[in-house]
Amino acid sequence: MCAICELKIEFNIGHPLALSVAVATRAAIDAGTLPESLVDGALSNVKMRMAAIDALKGLTARLEASKSASELQALPDFYVLLIEIGTWGFFHATENGFDPDITPEAPDVTSDNQADRDIVFVTSETTLRAVLDGRLSIDTAFAGDLVMLDAGAEHTAQLRAVLNDALPAEGSDASVWDDVPVQKIA
């Protein structure tokens, strides 16, 4: 699995694209494209954090199942930010899959020069879960600004191709991924 980062807590890092993704997510929820994520009670933040971590684990499993170790290692390192509670994942591939124990530096998300910024996917746990479940295609998510990628053209093309291979198309039979664990948080 990927390394789950405590960057928001330690470094107070957000991302400039987070607001755009949040607005698009709210619009998709209001339109019925995405489900409302209702978490109440004293442990709501803990539940939201656990759901975000679970979604990142699901993404990791899908990526690792869809590509060989050498194909994964050809990918650049990248971060994923799930905006609801500011949960970060860091994806660094090794010959055994993504390294769960790596402790990354805080990502550079503000440099004017794209080459100096770290690669970051910005999305919501709600969107990621819908994509993992096959209710929403990754292409539809990108087209609706439900997922945004802060990367140069070469890395964008490379990562989009991997996501298209790893994630089921909207309305497709997601059962092909039944052997890849994606846990639900109640």
Tab-separated table of C-alpha atoms in Angstrom:
chain	number	residue	atom	x	y	z
A	1	MET	CA	0.000	0.000	0.000
A	2	CYS	CA	1.002	3.623	-0.170
A	3	ALA	CA	2.420	5.561	2.717
A	4	ILE	CA	-0.364	7.401	4.537
A	5	CYS	CA	0.984	10.785	5.436
A	6	GLU	CA	0.228	13.054	8.359
A	7	LEU	CA	1.191	16.079	6.281
A	8	LYS	CA	-1.833	18.211	7.151
A	9	ILE	CA	-1.150	17.819	10.844
A	10	GLU	CA	2.619	18.177	10.717
A	11	PHE	CA	3.008	20.655	7.889
A	12	ASN	CA	-0.456	22.203	7.472
A	13	ILE	CA	-0.299	21.505	3.744
A	14	GLY	CA	-3.335	21.918	1.526
A	15	HIS	CA	-3.365	22.244	-2.242
A	16	PRO	CA	-4.395	25.162	-4.458
A	17	LEU	CA	-6.743	22.851	-6.447
A	18	ALA	CA	-8.612	21.611	-3.346
A	19	LEU	CA	-11.260	24.331	-3.453
A	20	SER	CA	-12.086	23.644	-7.108
A	21	VAL	CA	-12.411	19.927	-6.381
A	22	ALA	CA	-14.575	20.648	-3.326
A	23	VAL	CA	-16.940	22.844	-5.349
A	24	ALA	CA	-17.196	20.230	-8.129
A	25	THR	CA	-17.771	17.479	-5.549
A	26	ARG	CA	-20.569	19.424	-3.868
A	27	ALA	CA	-22.191	20.054	-7.266
A	28	ALA	CA	-21.955	16.328	-8.116
A	29	ILE	CA	-23.529	15.421	-4.766
A	30	ASP	CA	-26.323	17.942	-5.316
A	31	ALA	CA	-26.899	16.524	-8.823
A	32	GLY	CA	-27.045	12.965	-7.467
A	33	THR	CA	-23.901	11.849	-9.316
A	34	LEU	CA	-22.096	11.200	-6.025
A	35	PRO	CA	-23.636	10.077	-2.746
A	36	GLU	CA	-23.791	12.362	0.273
A	37	SER	CA	-21.212	11.318	2.834
A	38	LEU	CA	-22.899	11.659	6.196
A	39	VAL	CA	-20.751	10.973	9.214
A	40	ASP	CA	-22.065	12.163	12.557
A	41	GLY	CA	-21.141	11.777	16.172
A	42	ALA	CA	-18.187	12.191	18.433
A	43	LEU	CA	-15.952	10.014	16.270
A	44	SER	CA	-16.885	11.548	12.910
A	45	ASN	CA	-13.361	12.807	12.162
A	46	VAL	CA	-11.890	9.406	13.017
A	47	LYS	CA	-14.459	7.676	10.795
A	48	MET	CA	-13.748	10.079	7.939
A	49	ARG	CA	-10.001	9.555	8.322
A	50	MET	CA	-10.443	5.759	8.325
A	51	ALA	CA	-12.653	5.946	5.224
A	52	ALA	CA	-10.020	8.069	3.456
A	53	ILE	CA	-7.224	5.656	4.387
A	54	ASP	CA	-9.353	2.743	3.196
A	55	ALA	CA	-9.955	4.468	-0.153
A	56	LEU	CA	-6.204	5.053	-0.558
A	57	LYS	CA	-5.578	1.376	0.192
A	58	GLY	CA	-8.157	0.470	-2.453
A	59	LEU	CA	-6.412	2.660	-5.017
A	60	THR	CA	-3.076	1.120	-4.099
A	61	ALA	CA	-4.436	-2.407	-4.492
A	62	ARG	CA	-5.931	-1.606	-7.892
A	63	LEU	CA	-2.738	-0.028	-9.178
A	64	GLU	CA	-0.590	-2.896	-7.912
A	65	ALA	CA	-2.959	-5.498	-9.411
A	66	SER	CA	-3.049	-3.818	-12.818
A	67	LYS	CA	0.652	-3.342	-13.440
A	68	SER	CA	3.851	-5.328	-13.046
A	69	ALA	CA	6.449	-4.212	-10.525
A	70	SER	CA	8.660	-2.842	-13.304
A	71	GLU	CA	5.742	-0.860	-14.779
A	72	LEU	CA	4.964	0.599	-11.362
A	73	GLN	CA	8.608	1.498	-10.827
A	74	ALA	CA	8.552	3.449	-14.104
A	75	LEU	CA	5.965	5.787	-12.582
A	76	PRO	CA	7.053	9.007	-10.934
A	77	ASP	CA	6.453	9.362	-7.206
A	78	PHE	CA	3.140	11.081	-6.565
A	79	TYR	CA	0.863	12.233	-3.786
A	80	VAL	CA	-2.901	11.854	-3.481
A	81	LEU	CA	-4.846	14.346	-1.375
A	82	LEU	CA	-8.347	13.381	-0.238
A	83	ILE	CA	-9.873	16.717	0.619
A	84	GLU	CA	-12.620	15.896	3.125
A	85	ILE	CA	-10.248	15.605	6.054
A	86	GLY	CA	-6.911	16.403	4.430
A	87	THR	CA	-5.606	12.840	4.163
A	88	TRP	CA	-2.490	12.446	2.063
A	89	GLY	CA	-1.081	9.324	0.458
A	90	PHE	CA	2.386	9.077	-1.035
A	91	PHE	CA	3.031	6.564	-3.786
A	92	HIS	CA	6.617	5.409	-4.305
A	93	ALA	CA	6.950	2.130	-6.184
A	94	THR	CA	9.477	-0.569	-5.330
A	95	GLU	CA	9.980	-4.103	-6.654
A	96	ASN	CA	7.401	-5.201	-4.044
A	97	GLY	CA	4.731	-2.623	-4.909
A	98	PHE	CA	4.198	0.748	-3.294
A	99	ASP	CA	6.297	1.374	-0.182
A	100	PRO	CA	4.027	1.719	2.873
A	101	ASP	CA	6.828	2.733	5.220
A	102	ILE	CA	8.402	5.648	3.404
A	103	THR	CA	8.187	9.017	5.132
A	104	PRO	CA	8.029	11.665	2.431
A	105	GLU	CA	8.835	15.303	2.733
A	106	ALA	CA	5.960	17.741	2.578
A	107	PRO	CA	5.037	18.197	-1.084
A	108	ASP	CA	5.904	21.373	-2.913
A	109	VAL	CA	2.511	22.527	-4.177
A	110	THR	CA	3.134	26.244	-4.709
A	111	SER	CA	6.226	26.667	-6.903
A	112	ASP	CA	5.551	28.722	-10.001
A	113	ASN	CA	7.601	26.308	-12.109
A	114	GLN	CA	5.670	23.055	-12.718
A	115	ALA	CA	8.907	21.049	-12.794
A	116	ASP	CA	9.644	22.129	-9.210
A	117	ARG	CA	6.219	21.093	-7.853
A	118	ASP	CA	5.476	17.590	-6.683
A	119	ILE	CA	2.912	15.535	-8.586
A	120	VAL	CA	-0.408	15.599	-6.734
A	121	PHE	CA	-3.823	14.081	-7.428
A	122	VAL	CA	-6.497	16.084	-5.639
A	123	THR	CA	-9.887	14.443	-5.135
A	124	SER	CA	-12.413	13.486	-2.494
A	125	GLU	CA	-12.844	10.150	-0.756
A	126	THR	CA	-16.409	10.140	-2.100
A	127	THR	CA	-15.193	10.441	-5.696
A	128	LEU	CA	-12.384	7.939	-5.255
A	129	ARG	CA	-14.803	5.413	-3.770
A	130	ALA	CA	-17.255	5.918	-6.690
A	131	VAL	CA	-14.415	5.353	-9.174
A	132	LEU	CA	-13.161	2.274	-7.307
A	133	ASP	CA	-16.696	0.856	-7.235
A	134	GLY	CA	-17.184	1.415	-10.981
A	135	ARG	CA	-20.048	3.898	-10.508
A	136	LEU	CA	-17.988	6.696	-12.060
A	137	SER	CA	-15.223	6.458	-14.650
A	138	ILE	CA	-11.906	8.113	-14.020
A	139	ASP	CA	-12.383	10.036	-17.280
A	140	THR	CA	-15.753	11.377	-16.090
A	141	ALA	CA	-14.193	12.318	-12.758
A	142	PHE	CA	-11.410	14.245	-14.492
A	143	ALA	CA	-13.837	15.893	-16.943
A	144	GLY	CA	-16.041	17.083	-14.065
A	145	ASP	CA	-13.092	18.411	-12.015
A	146	LEU	CA	-13.828	15.768	-9.366
A	147	VAL	CA	-10.209	14.689	-9.762
A	148	MET	CA	-7.473	17.137	-10.656
A	149	LEU	CA	-3.847	16.344	-11.337
A	150	ASP	CA	-1.082	18.843	-10.698
A	151	ALA	CA	1.636	17.515	-12.999
A	152	GLY	CA	3.435	18.251	-16.237
A	153	ALA	CA	2.117	16.934	-19.548
A	154	GLU	CA	4.379	13.854	-19.678
A	155	HIS	CA	3.575	12.713	-16.141
A	156	THR	CA	-0.114	13.480	-16.638
A	157	ALA	CA	-0.280	11.229	-19.706
A	158	GLN	CA	1.668	8.477	-17.964
A	159	LEU	CA	-0.446	8.504	-14.793
A	160	ARG	CA	-3.761	8.835	-16.645
A	161	ALA	CA	-2.893	5.757	-18.727
A	162	VAL	CA	-2.158	3.755	-15.573
A	163	LEU	CA	-5.409	4.901	-13.948
A	164	ASN	CA	-7.402	3.983	-17.053
A	165	ASP	CA	-5.950	0.448	-16.904
A	166	ALA	CA	-6.421	0.065	-13.153
A	167	LEU	CA	-9.933	1.413	-12.690
A	168	PRO	CA	-13.162	0.066	-14.157
A	169	ALA	CA	-15.154	2.147	-16.593
A	170	GLU	CA	-18.372	3.793	-15.445
A	171	GLY	CA	-21.209	1.301	-15.374
A	172	SER	CA	-18.860	-1.570	-16.187
A	173	ASP	CA	-18.866	-4.828	-14.349
A	174	ALA	CA	-16.535	-4.046	-11.469
A	175	SER	CA	-16.602	-7.739	-10.503
A	176	VAL	CA	-13.325	-8.217	-12.358
A	177	TRP	CA	-11.819	-6.476	-9.335
A	178	ASP	CA	-13.602	-8.639	-6.743
A	179	ASP	CA	-10.333	-10.295	-5.731
A	180	VAL	CA	-8.752	-6.890	-5.042
A	181	PRO	CA	-9.730	-5.777	-1.529
A	182	VAL	CA	-11.622	-2.535	-1.095
A	183	GLN	CA	-13.060	-2.307	2.379
A	184	LYS	CA	-16.106	-0.284	3.281
A	185	ILE	CA	-16.145	1.806	6.450
A	186	ALA	CA	-19.546	1.841	8.141
